[in-house]
Short mmCIF file of C-alpha atoms and ligand atoms in Angstrom, two decimals:
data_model
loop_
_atom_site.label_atom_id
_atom_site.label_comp_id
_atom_site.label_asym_id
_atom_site.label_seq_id
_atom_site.Cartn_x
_atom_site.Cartn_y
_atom_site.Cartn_z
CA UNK A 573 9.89 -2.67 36.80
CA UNK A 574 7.51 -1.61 39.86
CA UNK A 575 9.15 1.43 39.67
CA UNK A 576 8.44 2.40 36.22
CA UNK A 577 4.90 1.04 36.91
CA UNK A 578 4.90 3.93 39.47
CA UNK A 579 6.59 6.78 37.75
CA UNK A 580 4.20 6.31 34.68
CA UNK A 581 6.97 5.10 32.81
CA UNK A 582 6.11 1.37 32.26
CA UNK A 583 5.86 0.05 28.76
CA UNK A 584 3.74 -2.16 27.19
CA UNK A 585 3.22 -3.40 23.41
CA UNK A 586 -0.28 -1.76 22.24
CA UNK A 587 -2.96 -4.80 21.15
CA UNK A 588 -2.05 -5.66 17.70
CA UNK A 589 -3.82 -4.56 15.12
CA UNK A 590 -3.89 -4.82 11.18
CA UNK A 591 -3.62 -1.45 9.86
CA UNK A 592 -4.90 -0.88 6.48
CA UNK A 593 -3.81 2.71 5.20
CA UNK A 594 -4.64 5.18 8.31
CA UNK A 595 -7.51 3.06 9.55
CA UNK A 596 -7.55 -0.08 11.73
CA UNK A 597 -10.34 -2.19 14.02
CA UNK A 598 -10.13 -1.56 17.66
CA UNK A 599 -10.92 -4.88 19.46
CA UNK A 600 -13.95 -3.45 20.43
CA UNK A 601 -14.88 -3.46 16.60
CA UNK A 602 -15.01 -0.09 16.61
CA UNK A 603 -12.92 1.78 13.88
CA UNK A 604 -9.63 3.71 15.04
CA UNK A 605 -7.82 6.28 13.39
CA UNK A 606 -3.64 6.24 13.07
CA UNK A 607 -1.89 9.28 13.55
CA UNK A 608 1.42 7.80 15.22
CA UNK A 609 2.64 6.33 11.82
CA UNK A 610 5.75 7.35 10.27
CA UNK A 611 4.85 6.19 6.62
CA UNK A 612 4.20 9.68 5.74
CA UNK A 613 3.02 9.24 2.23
CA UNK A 614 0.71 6.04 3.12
CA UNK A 615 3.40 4.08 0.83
CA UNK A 616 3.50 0.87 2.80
CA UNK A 617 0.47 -0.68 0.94
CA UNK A 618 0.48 1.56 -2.41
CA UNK A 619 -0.41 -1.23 -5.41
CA UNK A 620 3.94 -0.16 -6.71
CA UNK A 621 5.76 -1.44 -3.23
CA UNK A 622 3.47 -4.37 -3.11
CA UNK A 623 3.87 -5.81 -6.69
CA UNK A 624 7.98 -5.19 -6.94
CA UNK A 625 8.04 -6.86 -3.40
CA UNK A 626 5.96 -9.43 -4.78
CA UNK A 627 7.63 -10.04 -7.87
CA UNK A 628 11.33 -10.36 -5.45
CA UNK A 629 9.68 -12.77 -3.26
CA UNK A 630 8.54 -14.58 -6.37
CA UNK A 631 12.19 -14.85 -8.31
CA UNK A 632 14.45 -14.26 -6.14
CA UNK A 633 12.84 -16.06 -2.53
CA UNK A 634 12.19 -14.62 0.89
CA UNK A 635 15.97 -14.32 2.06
CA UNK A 636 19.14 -13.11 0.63
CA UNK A 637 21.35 -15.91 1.96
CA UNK A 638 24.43 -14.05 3.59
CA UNK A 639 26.09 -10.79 3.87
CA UNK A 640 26.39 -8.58 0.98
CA UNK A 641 30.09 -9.78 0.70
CA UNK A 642 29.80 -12.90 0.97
CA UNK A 643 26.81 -14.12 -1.80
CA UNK A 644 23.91 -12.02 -0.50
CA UNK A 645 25.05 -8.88 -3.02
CA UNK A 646 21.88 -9.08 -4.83
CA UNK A 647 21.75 -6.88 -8.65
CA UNK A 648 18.96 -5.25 -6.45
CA UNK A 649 20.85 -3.98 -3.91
CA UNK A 650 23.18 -2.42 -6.31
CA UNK A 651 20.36 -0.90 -8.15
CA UNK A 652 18.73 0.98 -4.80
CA UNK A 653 22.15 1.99 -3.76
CA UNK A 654 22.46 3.37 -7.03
CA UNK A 655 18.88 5.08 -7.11
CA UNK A 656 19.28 6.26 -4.07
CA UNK A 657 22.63 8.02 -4.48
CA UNK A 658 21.17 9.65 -7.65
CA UNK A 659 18.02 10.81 -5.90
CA UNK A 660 20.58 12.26 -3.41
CA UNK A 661 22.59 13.61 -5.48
CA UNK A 662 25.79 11.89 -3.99
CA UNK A 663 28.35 10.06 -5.96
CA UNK A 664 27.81 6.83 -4.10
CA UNK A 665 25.33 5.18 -1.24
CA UNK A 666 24.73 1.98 0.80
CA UNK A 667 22.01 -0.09 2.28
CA UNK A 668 21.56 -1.42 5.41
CA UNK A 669 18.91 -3.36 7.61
CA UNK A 670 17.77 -0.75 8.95
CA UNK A 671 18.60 3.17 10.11
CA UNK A 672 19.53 2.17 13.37
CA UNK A 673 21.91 -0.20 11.52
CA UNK A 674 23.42 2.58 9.72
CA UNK A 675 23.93 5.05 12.39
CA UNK A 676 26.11 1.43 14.55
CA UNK A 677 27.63 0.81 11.59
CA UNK A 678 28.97 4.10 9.87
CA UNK A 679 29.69 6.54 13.28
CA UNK A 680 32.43 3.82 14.73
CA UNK A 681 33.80 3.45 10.97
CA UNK A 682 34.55 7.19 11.23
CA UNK A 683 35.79 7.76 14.37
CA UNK A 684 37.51 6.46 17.47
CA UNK A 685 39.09 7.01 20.96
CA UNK A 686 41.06 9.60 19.89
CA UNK A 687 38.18 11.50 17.92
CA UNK A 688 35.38 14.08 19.02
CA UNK A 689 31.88 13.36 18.21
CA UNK A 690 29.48 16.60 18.97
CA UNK A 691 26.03 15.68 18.40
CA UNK A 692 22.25 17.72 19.05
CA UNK A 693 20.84 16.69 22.14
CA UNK A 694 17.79 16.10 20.67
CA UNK A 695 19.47 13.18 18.14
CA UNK A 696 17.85 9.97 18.05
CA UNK A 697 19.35 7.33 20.20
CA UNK A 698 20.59 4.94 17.12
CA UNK A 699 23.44 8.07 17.18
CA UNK A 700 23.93 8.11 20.69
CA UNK A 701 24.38 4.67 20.94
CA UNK A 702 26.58 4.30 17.75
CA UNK A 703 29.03 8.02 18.96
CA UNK A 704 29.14 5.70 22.21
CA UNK A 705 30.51 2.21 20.82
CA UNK A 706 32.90 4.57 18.62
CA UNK A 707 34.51 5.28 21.79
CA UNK A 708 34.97 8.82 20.69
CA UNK A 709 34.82 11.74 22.84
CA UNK A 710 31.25 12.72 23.01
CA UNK A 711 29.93 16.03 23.62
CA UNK A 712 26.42 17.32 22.70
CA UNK A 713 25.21 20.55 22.29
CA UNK A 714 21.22 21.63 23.68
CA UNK A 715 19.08 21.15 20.73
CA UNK A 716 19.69 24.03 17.89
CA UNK A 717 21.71 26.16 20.07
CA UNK A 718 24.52 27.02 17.66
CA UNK A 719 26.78 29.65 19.94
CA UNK A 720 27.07 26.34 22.18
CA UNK A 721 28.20 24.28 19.03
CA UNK A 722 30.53 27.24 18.35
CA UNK A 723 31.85 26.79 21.60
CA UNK A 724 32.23 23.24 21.57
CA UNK A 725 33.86 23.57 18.41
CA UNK A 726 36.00 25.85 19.17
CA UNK A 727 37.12 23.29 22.38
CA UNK A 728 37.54 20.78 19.83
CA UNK A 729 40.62 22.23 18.40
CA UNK A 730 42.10 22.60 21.51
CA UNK A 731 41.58 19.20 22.36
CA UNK A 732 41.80 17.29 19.14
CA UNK A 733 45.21 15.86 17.81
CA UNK A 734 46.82 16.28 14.39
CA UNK A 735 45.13 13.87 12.02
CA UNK A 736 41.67 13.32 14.20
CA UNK A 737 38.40 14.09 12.88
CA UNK A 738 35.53 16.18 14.92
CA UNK A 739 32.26 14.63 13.51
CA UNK A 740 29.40 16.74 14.07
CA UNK A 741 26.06 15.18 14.07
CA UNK A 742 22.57 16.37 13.48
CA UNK A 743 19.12 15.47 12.27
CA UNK A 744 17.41 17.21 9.79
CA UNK A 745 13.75 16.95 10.94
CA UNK A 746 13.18 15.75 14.67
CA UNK A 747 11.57 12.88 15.07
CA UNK A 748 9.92 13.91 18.48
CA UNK A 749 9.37 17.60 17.98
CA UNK A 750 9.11 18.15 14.42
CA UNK A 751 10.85 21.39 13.89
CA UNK A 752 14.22 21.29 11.81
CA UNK A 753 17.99 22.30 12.20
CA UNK A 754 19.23 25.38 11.24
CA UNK A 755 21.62 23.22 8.91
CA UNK A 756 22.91 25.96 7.05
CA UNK A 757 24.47 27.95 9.66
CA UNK A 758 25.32 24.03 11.25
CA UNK A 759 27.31 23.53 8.10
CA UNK A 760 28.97 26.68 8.37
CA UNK A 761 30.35 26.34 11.61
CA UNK A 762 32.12 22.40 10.77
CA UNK A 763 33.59 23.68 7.66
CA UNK A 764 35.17 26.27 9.78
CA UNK A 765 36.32 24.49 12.40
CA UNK A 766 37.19 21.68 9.93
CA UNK A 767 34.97 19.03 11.42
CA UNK A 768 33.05 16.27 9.27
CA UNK A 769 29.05 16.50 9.03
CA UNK A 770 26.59 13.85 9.05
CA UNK A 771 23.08 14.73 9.01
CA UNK A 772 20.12 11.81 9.82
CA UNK A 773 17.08 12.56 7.45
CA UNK A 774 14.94 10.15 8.72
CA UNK A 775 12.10 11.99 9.03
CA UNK A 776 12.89 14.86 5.86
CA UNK A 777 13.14 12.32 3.18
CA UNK A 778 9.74 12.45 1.39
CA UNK A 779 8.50 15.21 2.69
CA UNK A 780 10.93 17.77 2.44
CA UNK A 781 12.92 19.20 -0.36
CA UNK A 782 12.71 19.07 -3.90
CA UNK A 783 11.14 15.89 -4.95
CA UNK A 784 11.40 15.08 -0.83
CA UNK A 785 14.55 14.82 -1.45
CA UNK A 786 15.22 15.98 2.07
CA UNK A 787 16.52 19.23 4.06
CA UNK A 788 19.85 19.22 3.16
CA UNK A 789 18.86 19.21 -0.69
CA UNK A 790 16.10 22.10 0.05
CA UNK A 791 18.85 24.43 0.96
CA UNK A 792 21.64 23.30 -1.36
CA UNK A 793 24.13 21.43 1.00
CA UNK A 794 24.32 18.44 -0.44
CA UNK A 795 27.69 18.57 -1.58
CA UNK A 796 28.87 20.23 1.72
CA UNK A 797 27.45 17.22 4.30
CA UNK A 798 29.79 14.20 4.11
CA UNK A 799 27.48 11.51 5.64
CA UNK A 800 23.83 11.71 4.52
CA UNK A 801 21.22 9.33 6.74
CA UNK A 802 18.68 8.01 6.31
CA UNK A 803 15.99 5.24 6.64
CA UNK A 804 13.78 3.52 3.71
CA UNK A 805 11.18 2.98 6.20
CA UNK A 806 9.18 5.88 7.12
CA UNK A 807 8.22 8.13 4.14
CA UNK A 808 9.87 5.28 1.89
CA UNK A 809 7.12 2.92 3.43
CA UNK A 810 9.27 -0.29 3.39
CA UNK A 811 12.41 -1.03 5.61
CA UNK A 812 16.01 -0.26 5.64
CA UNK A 813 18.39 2.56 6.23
CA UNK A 814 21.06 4.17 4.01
CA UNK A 815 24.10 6.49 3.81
CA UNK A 816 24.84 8.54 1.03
CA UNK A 817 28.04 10.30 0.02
CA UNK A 818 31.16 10.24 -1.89
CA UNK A 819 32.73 6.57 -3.30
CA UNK A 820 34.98 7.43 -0.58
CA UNK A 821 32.82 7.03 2.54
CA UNK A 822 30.76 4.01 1.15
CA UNK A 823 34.26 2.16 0.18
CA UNK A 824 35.35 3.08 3.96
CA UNK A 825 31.65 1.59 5.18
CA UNK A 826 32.12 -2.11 3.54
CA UNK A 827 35.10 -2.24 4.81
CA UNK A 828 34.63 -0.96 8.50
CA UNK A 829 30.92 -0.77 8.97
CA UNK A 830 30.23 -4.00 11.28
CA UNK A 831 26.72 -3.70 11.22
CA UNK A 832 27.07 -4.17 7.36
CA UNK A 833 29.97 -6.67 7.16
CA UNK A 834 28.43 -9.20 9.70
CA UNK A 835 24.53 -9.27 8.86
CA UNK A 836 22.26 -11.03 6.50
CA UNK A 837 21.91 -8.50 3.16
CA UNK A 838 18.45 -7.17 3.62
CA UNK A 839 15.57 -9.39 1.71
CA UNK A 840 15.40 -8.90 -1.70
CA UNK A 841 11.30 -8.11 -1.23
CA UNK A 842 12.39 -5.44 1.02
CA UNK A 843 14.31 -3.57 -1.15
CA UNK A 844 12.64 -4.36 -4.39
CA UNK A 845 9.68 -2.26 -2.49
CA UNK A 846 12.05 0.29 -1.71
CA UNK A 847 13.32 1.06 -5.30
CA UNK A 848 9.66 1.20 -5.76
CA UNK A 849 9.43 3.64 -3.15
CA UNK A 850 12.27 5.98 -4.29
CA UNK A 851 11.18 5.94 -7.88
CA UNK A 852 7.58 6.59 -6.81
CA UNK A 853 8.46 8.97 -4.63
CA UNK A 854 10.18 11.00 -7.65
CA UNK A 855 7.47 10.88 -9.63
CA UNK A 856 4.23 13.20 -10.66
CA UNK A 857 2.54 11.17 -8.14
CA UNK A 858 5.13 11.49 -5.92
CA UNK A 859 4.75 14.95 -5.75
CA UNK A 860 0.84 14.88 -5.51
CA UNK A 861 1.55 12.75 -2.24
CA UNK A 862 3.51 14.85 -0.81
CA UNK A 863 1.53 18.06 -1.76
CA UNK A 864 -1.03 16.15 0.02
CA UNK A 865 0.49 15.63 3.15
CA UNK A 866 1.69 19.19 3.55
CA UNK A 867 -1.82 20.17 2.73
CA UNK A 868 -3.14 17.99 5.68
CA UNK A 869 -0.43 19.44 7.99
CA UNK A 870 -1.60 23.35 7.18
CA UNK A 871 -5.11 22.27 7.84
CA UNK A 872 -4.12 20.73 11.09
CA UNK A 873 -2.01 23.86 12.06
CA UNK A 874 -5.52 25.71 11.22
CA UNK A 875 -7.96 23.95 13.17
CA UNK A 876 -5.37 24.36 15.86
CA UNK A 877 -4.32 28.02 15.82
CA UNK A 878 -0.44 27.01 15.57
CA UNK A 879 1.82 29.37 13.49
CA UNK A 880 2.59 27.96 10.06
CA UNK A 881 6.19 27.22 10.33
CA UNK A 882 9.10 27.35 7.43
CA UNK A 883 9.70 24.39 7.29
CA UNK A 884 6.26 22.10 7.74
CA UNK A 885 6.64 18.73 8.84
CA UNK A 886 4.45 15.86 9.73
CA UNK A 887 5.42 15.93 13.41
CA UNK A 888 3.33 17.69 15.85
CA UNK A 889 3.86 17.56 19.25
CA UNK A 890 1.05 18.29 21.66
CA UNK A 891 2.59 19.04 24.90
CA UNK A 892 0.94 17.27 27.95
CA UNK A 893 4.16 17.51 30.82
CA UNK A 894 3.40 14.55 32.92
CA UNK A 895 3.74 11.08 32.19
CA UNK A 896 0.53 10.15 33.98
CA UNK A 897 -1.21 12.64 32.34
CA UNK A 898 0.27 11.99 29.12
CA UNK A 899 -0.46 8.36 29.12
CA UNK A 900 -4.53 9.30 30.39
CA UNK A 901 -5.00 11.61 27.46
CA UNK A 902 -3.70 8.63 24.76
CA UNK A 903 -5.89 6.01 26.52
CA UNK A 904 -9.00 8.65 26.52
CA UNK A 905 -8.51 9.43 22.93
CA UNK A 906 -8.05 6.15 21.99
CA UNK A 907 -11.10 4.86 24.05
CA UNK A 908 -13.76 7.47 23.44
CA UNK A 909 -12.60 9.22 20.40
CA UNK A 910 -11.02 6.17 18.28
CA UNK A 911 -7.73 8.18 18.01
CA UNK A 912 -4.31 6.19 18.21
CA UNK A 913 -1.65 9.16 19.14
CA UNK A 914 0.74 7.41 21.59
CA UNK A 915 2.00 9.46 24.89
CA UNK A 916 5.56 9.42 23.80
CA UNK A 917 7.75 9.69 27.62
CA UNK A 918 10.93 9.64 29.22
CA UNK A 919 13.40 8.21 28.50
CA UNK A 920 12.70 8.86 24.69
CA UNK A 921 11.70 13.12 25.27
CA UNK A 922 12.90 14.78 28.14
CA UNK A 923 11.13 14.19 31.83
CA UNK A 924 8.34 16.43 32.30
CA UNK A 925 7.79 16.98 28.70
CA UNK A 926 6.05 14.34 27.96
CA UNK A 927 3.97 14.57 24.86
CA UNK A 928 1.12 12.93 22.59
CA UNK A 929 3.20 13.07 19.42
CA UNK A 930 0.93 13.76 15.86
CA UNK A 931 2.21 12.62 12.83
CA UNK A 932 0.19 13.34 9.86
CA UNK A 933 -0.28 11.50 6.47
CA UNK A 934 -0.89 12.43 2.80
CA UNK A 935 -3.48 9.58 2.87
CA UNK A 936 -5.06 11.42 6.24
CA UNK A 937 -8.59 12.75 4.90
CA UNK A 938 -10.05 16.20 6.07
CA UNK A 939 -12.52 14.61 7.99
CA UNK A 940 -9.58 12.59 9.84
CA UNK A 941 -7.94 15.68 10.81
CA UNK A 942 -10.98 17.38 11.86
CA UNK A 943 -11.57 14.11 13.82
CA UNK A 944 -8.65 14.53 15.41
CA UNK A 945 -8.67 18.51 16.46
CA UNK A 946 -12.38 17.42 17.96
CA UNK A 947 -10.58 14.69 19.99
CA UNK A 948 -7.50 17.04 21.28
CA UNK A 949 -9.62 19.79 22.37
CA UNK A 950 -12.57 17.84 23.94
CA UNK A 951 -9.10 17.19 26.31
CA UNK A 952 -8.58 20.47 26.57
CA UNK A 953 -5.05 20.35 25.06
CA UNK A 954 -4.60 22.57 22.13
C1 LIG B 1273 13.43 5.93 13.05
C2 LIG B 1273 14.72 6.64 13.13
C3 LIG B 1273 15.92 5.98 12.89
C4 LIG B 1273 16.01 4.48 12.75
O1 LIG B 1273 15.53 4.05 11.53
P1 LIG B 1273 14.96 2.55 11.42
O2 LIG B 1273 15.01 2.27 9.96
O3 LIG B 1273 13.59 2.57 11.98
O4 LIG B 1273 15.89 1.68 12.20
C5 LIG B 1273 17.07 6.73 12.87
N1 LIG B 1273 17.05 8.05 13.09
C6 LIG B 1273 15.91 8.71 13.33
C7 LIG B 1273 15.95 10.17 13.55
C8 LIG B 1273 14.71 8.04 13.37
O5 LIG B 1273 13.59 8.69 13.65
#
């Protein structure tokens, strides 16, 4: 521990604080602006998730019981699973606790010792973790580069036996840099190598994508990614994660996933706000959200004097290199300017590129962001 104190790479919970929308008290009782929130669209406390959660909570109780196969198998489970897989355009799709749930539970169900996982090197660590406990081979690939995937897939055919699968693994949007995959060309590449895809849209669902119905929709691969990702508690503003894909896979999950077959079915509150969440999210409103948040993110580009990129997201790194220095800016910002951007550090982002990591909301006001640009460059950092 001393020696994380020293390297700058100690961590400590922030001060609690009760967030309402993008604003909160500091202790100070001065007010602070969020811009490290992943609940893109500001869903978390819209008036629709709080009154279906309330209404579960009210008929149903605060816990589901057991495991979905035992008696927690709720009609509301089976109507988000169902939602979901129609707002993904998949045949089938199933819940779990969370996204980090989904990523232990479904990468082991697929393969095993004598498969090849080949993953981004930028994927989050639920997928490390969960390629690890598979006990697959793993290999991983430096983020986007696609001649090295070609290579590794080309390795993988050497090396693979008759029968095994090559899963190759991606996220859509990345959660600590923002930019996106070059999916197509990813896609391209398993199907001819004949390797299984799963692609993590944590961070495209609800803001990318027809409807924000993710990446993967936006370019028309649905039906060409077997495993779709993804969690119910960023854009979706409640908790949970899913996979999506044919009645195939999610037969093969409930009976192999472990992280579904041994836990608790998630709380029927929970996911009664995250039906809310889907349908509200495919909605007129929906859309006005999420025209909203990509309007923020072009005026925060502006202010800045950042290139407007294909594919916006609400991830914007601002570089700082050193962990010290990294952690100094957030403490500044949040001290003088009221500005909660965490230093996000190694081990989560490479060493050295440690980084004060923007996300943006719909519910984010001009003012905010112009709040914000004042803050970065008073710091000198855009
Ligand atoms: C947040 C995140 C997860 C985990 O989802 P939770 O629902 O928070 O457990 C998985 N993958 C990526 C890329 C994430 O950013």
């Amino acid at each position: 521990m001393h020696s994380l104190t020293q390297r700058g790479l100690r961590r400590k919970l922030p001060v609690p604080a009760d967030w309402r929308g993008t604003a909160s008290k500091k202790p100070t009782g001065l007010s602070c602006l969020n811009f490290s929130s992943n609940d893109y669209l500001g869903l978390s406390s819209r008036r629709e998730l709080v009154e279906a959660s309330e209404r579960a909570l009210r008929e149903l109780g605060a816990g589901s019981g057991a495991s979905r196969l035992v008696s927690g198998n709720l009609p509301v489970h089976v109507r988000l699973e169902e939602r979901l897989a129609a707002f993904k355009g998949t045949e089938a799709a199933l819940c779990f606790s969370s996204g980090y749930a989904a990523a232990m539970g479904t990468i082991p169900a697929l393969v095993s010792r004598d498969d090849i996982v080949i993953m981004d090197k930028l994927s989050h660590a639920c997928l490390v973790d969960a390629a690890r406990l598979s006990g697959a081979v793993l290999r991983v690939f430096p983020h986007n580069d696609m001649q090295k995937l070609e290579r590794l897939l080309r390795w993988s055919r050497t090396k693979r036996r008759v029968g095994s699968t090559v899963l190759v693994v991606t996220e859509s949007v990345f959660s600590m840099d923002g930019d996106v995959a070059p999916l197509l060309e990813i896609v391209k590449l398993a199907e001819e190598h004949d390797a299984m895809m799963m692609v993590d849209e944590a961070h495209g669902m609800g803001v990318l994508g027809p409807r924000g119905r993710g990446l993967a929709a936006e370019l028309g691969l649905t039906g060409r990614i077997a495993v779709h990702m993804g969690t119910l508690s960023k854009a979706f503003g409640s908790a949970g994660g899913y996979i999506a894909g044919s009645a195939l896979l999610v037969d093969l999950l409930i009976n192999s996933a472990r992280s579904f077959i041994y836990s608790t079915a998630p709380p029927p509150a929970v996911v009664a706000a995250a039906l809310a969440a889907v349908d509200l999210v495919d909605s007129m409103e929906g859309e006005k959200l999420i025209q909203s948040l990509h309007q923020n993110i072009a005026l925060f580009e502006r202010l800045c004097g950042r290139a407007s990129r294909t594919f916006p997201t609400p991830i914007l790194p601002v570089i700082v290199g050193g962990e010290g220095a990294a952690v100094e800016a957030a403490r500044v910002l949040l001290d003088l300017h009221g500005l909660l951007l965490p230093a996000i550090r190694y081990p989560t982002v490479a060493r050295g590129r440690a980084r004060l990591r923007v996300s943006l909301r719909a519910d984010h006001t001009p003012s905010d962001i112009g709040k914000l640009v004042e803050g970065l460059a008073a710091l000198n950092l855009l």
